[in-house]
Amino acid sequence: MPKYRCKPSWRKIKMLKVVSLAAFGIAMFSYAQAADISSDFVKSQSGKFSQGGMVVLQLTKGTKVSLNGEALPVVDNYTVLGFGRDAKLAQNIRFTRGQKSAQVPITLTKRSYNIQRIDGLPPTMVTPPEAALARILAQGKLKRAARAGLRREADFSHPFSWPVKGRISGVYGSQRFYNGEARRPHFGIDIAAPRGTKVVAPAPGQVTLAEPDMYFEGGLVFIDHGLKVTSAFMHLDSLNVEVGDVVAAGDVIATVGSTGRSTGPHLDWRMFWGGARLDPALVAAGSPSPPSPPSPPNPPRP
Ligand SMILES: [Zn+2]
């Protein structure tokens, strides 16, 4: 059994606490239900106000929105907010439309992260040799460029599903030790699946990167879901898409592999909102676990 597999550890996601404040000149809204900021300004809301979470808001026509003082882009009345692994818990959303405005202080759900040890990696995958540094730097640039555009589509408002079914073998946020050496936290969710298993687009989008041989990621595909929401799929065996392809939810984009820094076939799915790294497990509905096989019928009594 490959060593990268580790026990999934799910934290119970606590209910979000939303506090409403009144300030001079700002309309007061009180929110009876936690996690619900429906108001004059918000028609619908999905997602989790949590570290690692992504929240999609459907705004009433003409509403403008800012997060901590920064205006957020809106397309087709939708906007999206994301929170990184260690995002500060106090966040402030402000809505305006004409003369009306509302300020909504939000307290994110705090996460705690586990420690994951991965041993048995080739030493060059833990500390890359000098000769590989130029290649790693160039690939870093390529990745940043592929996530830099502001594609004005609201594909992120489509419900996300799991790109592959399988057992979760690594969770978001874990502090990682490779062959005993501390490295960056793990920002993806690992789903164990046999090599060659089809990987499908979890939501619609456009392919902004399709590289078969990245140093750490191996086969790597990025899908841009609009307004800086990007999915990344790593360690792919084969790629079915090219840069520029527009994909629908469920389209086959690649197959599962064990390329790059990997010790066994699995899909590592990551999500970004600009520079913030999101937890796909908070974005996708349900669980990626395949249904358990039906239990065998009772043997007939003699
Ligand atoms: Zn991973």
PDB file of N, CA, C and O in Angstrom, residues 113-145:
ATOM      1  N   TYR A 113      -5.589  22.134  11.778  1.00  0.00           N
ATOM      2  CA  TYR A 113      -5.021  21.288  10.732  1.00  0.00           C
ATOM      3  C   TYR A 113      -4.139  20.214  11.344  1.00  0.00           C
ATOM      4  O   TYR A 113      -3.518  20.430  12.384  1.00  0.00           O
ATOM      5  N   ASN A 114      -4.072  19.108  10.663  1.00  0.00           N
ATOM      6  CA  ASN A 114      -3.282  18.005  11.212  1.00  0.00           C
ATOM      7  C   ASN A 114      -1.864  17.989  10.622  1.00  0.00           C
ATOM      8  O   ASN A 114      -1.486  18.825   9.823  1.00  0.00           O
ATOM      9  N   ILE A 115      -1.100  17.031  11.064  1.00  0.00           N
ATOM     10  CA  ILE A 115       0.273  16.869  10.582  1.00  0.00           C
ATOM     11  C   ILE A 115       0.318  15.598   9.754  1.00  0.00           C
ATOM     12  O   ILE A 115      -0.288  14.589  10.122  1.00  0.00           O
ATOM     13  N   GLN A 116       0.961  15.693   8.592  1.00  0.00           N
ATOM     14  CA  GLN A 116       1.032  14.512   7.725  1.00  0.00           C
ATOM     15  C   GLN A 116       2.486  14.244   7.365  1.00  0.00           C
ATOM     16  O   GLN A 116       3.208  15.154   6.949  1.00  0.00           O
ATOM     17  N   ARG A 117       2.899  13.014   7.553  1.00  0.00           N
ATOM     18  CA  ARG A 117       4.281  12.629   7.229  1.00  0.00           C
ATOM     19  C   ARG A 117       4.275  11.736   5.995  1.00  0.00           C
ATOM     20  O   ARG A 117       3.501  10.785   5.916  1.00  0.00           O
ATOM     21  N   ILE A 118       5.115  12.111   5.047  1.00  0.00           N
ATOM     22  CA  ILE A 118       5.218  11.321   3.819  1.00  0.00           C
ATOM     23  C   ILE A 118       6.669  10.895   3.679  1.00  0.00           C
ATOM     24  O   ILE A 118       7.562  11.739   3.552  1.00  0.00           O
ATOM     25  N   ASP A 119       6.876   9.608   3.752  1.00  0.00           N
ATOM     26  CA  ASP A 119       8.243   9.099   3.692  1.00  0.00           C
ATOM     27  C   ASP A 119       8.420   8.263   2.431  1.00  0.00           C
ATOM     28  O   ASP A 119       7.454   7.906   1.775  1.00  0.00           O
ATOM     29  N   GLY A 120       9.660   8.004   2.122  1.00  0.00           N
ATOM     30  CA  GLY A 120       9.953   7.135   0.984  1.00  0.00           C
ATOM     31  C   GLY A 120       9.986   7.858  -0.344  1.00  0.00           C
ATOM     32  O   GLY A 120       9.957   7.239  -1.403  1.00  0.00           O
ATOM     33  N   LEU A 121      10.021   9.220  -0.295  1.00  0.00           N
ATOM     34  CA  LEU A 121      10.110   9.971  -1.556  1.00  0.00           C
ATOM     35  C   LEU A 121      11.560   9.988  -2.018  1.00  0.00           C
ATOM     36  O   LEU A 121      12.476  10.015  -1.187  1.00  0.00           O
ATOM     37  N   PRO A 122      11.782  10.033  -3.345  1.00  0.00           N
ATOM     38  CA  PRO A 122      13.154  10.222  -3.808  1.00  0.00           C
ATOM     39  C   PRO A 122      13.672  11.561  -3.253  1.00  0.00           C
ATOM     40  O   PRO A 122      12.931  12.544  -3.271  1.00  0.00           O
ATOM     41  N   PRO A 123      14.903  11.617  -2.717  1.00  0.00           N
ATOM     42  CA  PRO A 123      15.426  12.852  -2.110  1.00  0.00           C
ATOM     43  C   PRO A 123      15.313  14.078  -3.018  1.00  0.00           C
ATOM     44  O   PRO A 123      15.088  15.183  -2.535  1.00  0.00           O
ATOM     45  N   THR A 124      15.402  13.912  -4.344  1.00  0.00           N
ATOM     46  CA  THR A 124      15.324  15.062  -5.260  1.00  0.00           C
ATOM     47  C   THR A 124      13.927  15.676  -5.277  1.00  0.00           C
ATOM     48  O   THR A 124      13.742  16.788  -5.747  1.00  0.00           O
ATOM     49  N   MET A 125      12.933  14.961  -4.776  1.00  0.00           N
ATOM     50  CA  MET A 125      11.579  15.504  -4.722  1.00  0.00           C
ATOM     51  C   MET A 125      11.361  16.291  -3.418  1.00  0.00           C
ATOM     52  O   MET A 125      10.401  17.034  -3.287  1.00  0.00           O
ATOM     53  N   VAL A 126      12.247  16.093  -2.447  1.00  0.00           N
ATOM     54  CA  VAL A 126      12.139  16.834  -1.188  1.00  0.00           C
ATOM     55  C   VAL A 126      12.981  18.104  -1.284  1.00  0.00           C
ATOM     56  O   VAL A 126      12.521  19.205  -1.008  1.00  0.00           O
ATOM     57  N   THR A 127      14.232  17.936  -1.663  1.00  0.00           N
ATOM     58  CA  THR A 127      15.110  19.084  -1.902  1.00  0.00           C
ATOM     59  C   THR A 127      15.589  18.980  -3.343  1.00  0.00           C
ATOM     60  O   THR A 127      16.455  18.170  -3.650  1.00  0.00           O
ATOM     61  N   PRO A 128      14.996  19.789  -4.233  1.00  0.00           N
ATOM     62  CA  PRO A 128      15.341  19.652  -5.656  1.00  0.00           C
ATOM     63  C   PRO A 128      16.816  19.958  -5.886  1.00  0.00           C
ATOM     64  O   PRO A 128      17.383  20.834  -5.232  1.00  0.00           O
ATOM     65  N   PRO A 129      17.452  19.229  -6.799  1.00  0.00           N
ATOM     66  CA  PRO A 129      18.856  19.517  -7.124  1.00  0.00           C
ATOM     67  C   PRO A 129      18.977  20.872  -7.806  1.00  0.00           C
ATOM     68  O   PRO A 129      18.022  21.346  -8.424  1.00  0.00           O
ATOM     69  N   GLU A 130      20.151  21.488  -7.649  1.00  0.00           N
ATOM     70  CA  GLU A 130      20.427  22.801  -8.233  1.00  0.00           C
ATOM     71  C   GLU A 130      20.021  22.856  -9.711  1.00  0.00           C
ATOM     72  O   GLU A 130      19.437  23.821 -10.174  1.00  0.00           O
ATOM     73  N   ALA A 131      20.304  21.773 -10.423  1.00  0.00           N
ATOM     74  CA  ALA A 131      20.047  21.726 -11.872  1.00  0.00           C
ATOM     75  C   ALA A 131      18.563  21.882 -12.194  1.00  0.00           C
ATOM     76  O   ALA A 131      18.198  22.269 -13.306  1.00  0.00           O
ATOM     77  N   ALA A 132      17.684  21.579 -11.202  1.00  0.00           N
ATOM     78  CA  ALA A 132      16.237  21.637 -11.470  1.00  0.00           C
ATOM     79  C   ALA A 132      15.652  23.006 -11.144  1.00  0.00           C
ATOM     80  O   ALA A 132      14.496  23.284 -11.482  1.00  0.00           O
ATOM     81  N   LEU A 133      16.444  23.878 -10.467  1.00  0.00           N
ATOM     82  CA  LEU A 133      15.871  25.123  -9.956  1.00  0.00           C
ATOM     83  C   LEU A 133      15.347  26.044 -11.054  1.00  0.00           C
ATOM     84  O   LEU A 133      14.283  26.650 -10.909  1.00  0.00           O
ATOM     85  N   ALA A 134      16.086  26.146 -12.163  1.00  0.00           N
ATOM     86  CA  ALA A 134      15.658  27.025 -13.258  1.00  0.00           C
ATOM     87  C   ALA A 134      14.314  26.547 -13.808  1.00  0.00           C
ATOM     88  O   ALA A 134      13.402  27.351 -14.056  1.00  0.00           O
ATOM     89  N   ARG A 135      14.197  25.249 -13.939  1.00  0.00           N
ATOM     90  CA  ARG A 135      12.949  24.654 -14.463  1.00  0.00           C
ATOM     91  C   ARG A 135      11.798  24.920 -13.488  1.00  0.00           C
ATOM     92  O   ARG A 135      10.691  25.292 -13.889  1.00  0.00           O
ATOM     93  N   ILE A 136      12.055  24.779 -12.192  1.00  0.00           N
ATOM     94  CA  ILE A 136      11.019  24.997 -11.180  1.00  0.00           C
ATOM     95  C   ILE A 136      10.574  26.460 -11.185  1.00  0.00           C
ATOM     96  O   ILE A 136       9.372  26.758 -11.109  1.00  0.00           O
ATOM     97  N   LEU A 137      11.553  27.382 -11.307  1.00  0.00           N
ATOM     98  CA  LEU A 137      11.224  28.815 -11.349  1.00  0.00           C
ATOM     99  C   LEU A 137      10.365  29.156 -12.559  1.00  0.00           C
ATOM    100  O   LEU A 137       9.354  29.859 -12.451  1.00  0.00           O
ATOM    101  N   ALA A 138      10.766  28.644 -13.715  1.00  0.00           N
ATOM    102  CA  ALA A 138      10.025  28.924 -14.959  1.00  0.00           C
ATOM    103  C   ALA A 138       8.609  28.369 -14.864  1.00  0.00           C
ATOM    104  O   ALA A 138       7.634  29.009 -15.288  1.00  0.00           O
ATOM    105  N   GLN A 139       8.482  27.191 -14.259  1.00  0.00           N
ATOM    106  CA  GLN A 139       7.151  26.591 -14.122  1.00  0.00           C
ATOM    107  C   GLN A 139       6.300  27.367 -13.131  1.00  0.00           C
ATOM    108  O   GLN A 139       5.077  27.466 -13.295  1.00  0.00           O
ATOM    109  N   GLY A 140       6.929  27.947 -12.114  1.00  0.00           N
ATOM    110  CA  GLY A 140       6.206  28.791 -11.154  1.00  0.00           C
ATOM    111  C   GLY A 140       5.604  30.002 -11.855  1.00  0.00           C
ATOM    112  O   GLY A 140       4.442  30.365 -11.625  1.00  0.00           O
ATOM    113  N   LYS A 141       6.400  30.604 -12.750  1.00  0.00           N
ATOM    114  CA  LYS A 141       5.913  31.762 -13.528  1.00  0.00           C
ATOM    115  C   LYS A 141       4.731  31.381 -14.397  1.00  0.00           C
ATOM    116  O   LYS A 141       3.739  32.099 -14.487  1.00  0.00           O
ATOM    117  N   LEU A 142       4.869  30.239 -15.040  1.00  0.00           N
ATOM    118  CA  LEU A 142       3.819  29.733 -15.932  1.00  0.00           C
ATOM    119  C   LEU A 142       2.505  29.560 -15.159  1.00  0.00           C
ATOM    120  O   LEU A 142       1.423  29.958 -15.609  1.00  0.00           O
ATOM    121  N   LYS A 143       2.612  29.012 -13.953  1.00  0.00           N
ATOM    122  CA  LYS A 143       1.419  28.767 -13.140  1.00  0.00           C
ATOM    123  C   LYS A 143       0.778  30.075 -12.704  1.00  0.00           C
ATOM    124  O   LYS A 143      -0.441  30.229 -12.768  1.00  0.00           O
ATOM    125  N   ARG A 144       1.632  31.027 -12.258  1.00  0.00           N
ATOM    126  CA  ARG A 144       1.060  32.313 -11.821  1.00  0.00           C
ATOM    127  C   ARG A 144       0.370  33.025 -12.977  1.00  0.00           C
ATOM    128  O   ARG A 144      -0.708  33.596 -12.816  1.00  0.00           O
ATOM    129  N   ALA A 145       1.004  32.973 -14.161  1.00  0.00           N
ATOM    130  CA  ALA A 145       0.414  33.641 -15.322  1.00  0.00           C
ATOM    131  C   ALA A 145      -0.934  33.019 -15.676  1.00  0.00           C
ATOM    132  O   ALA A 145      -1.883  33.710 -16.050  1.00  0.00           O
TER     133      ALA A 145
END
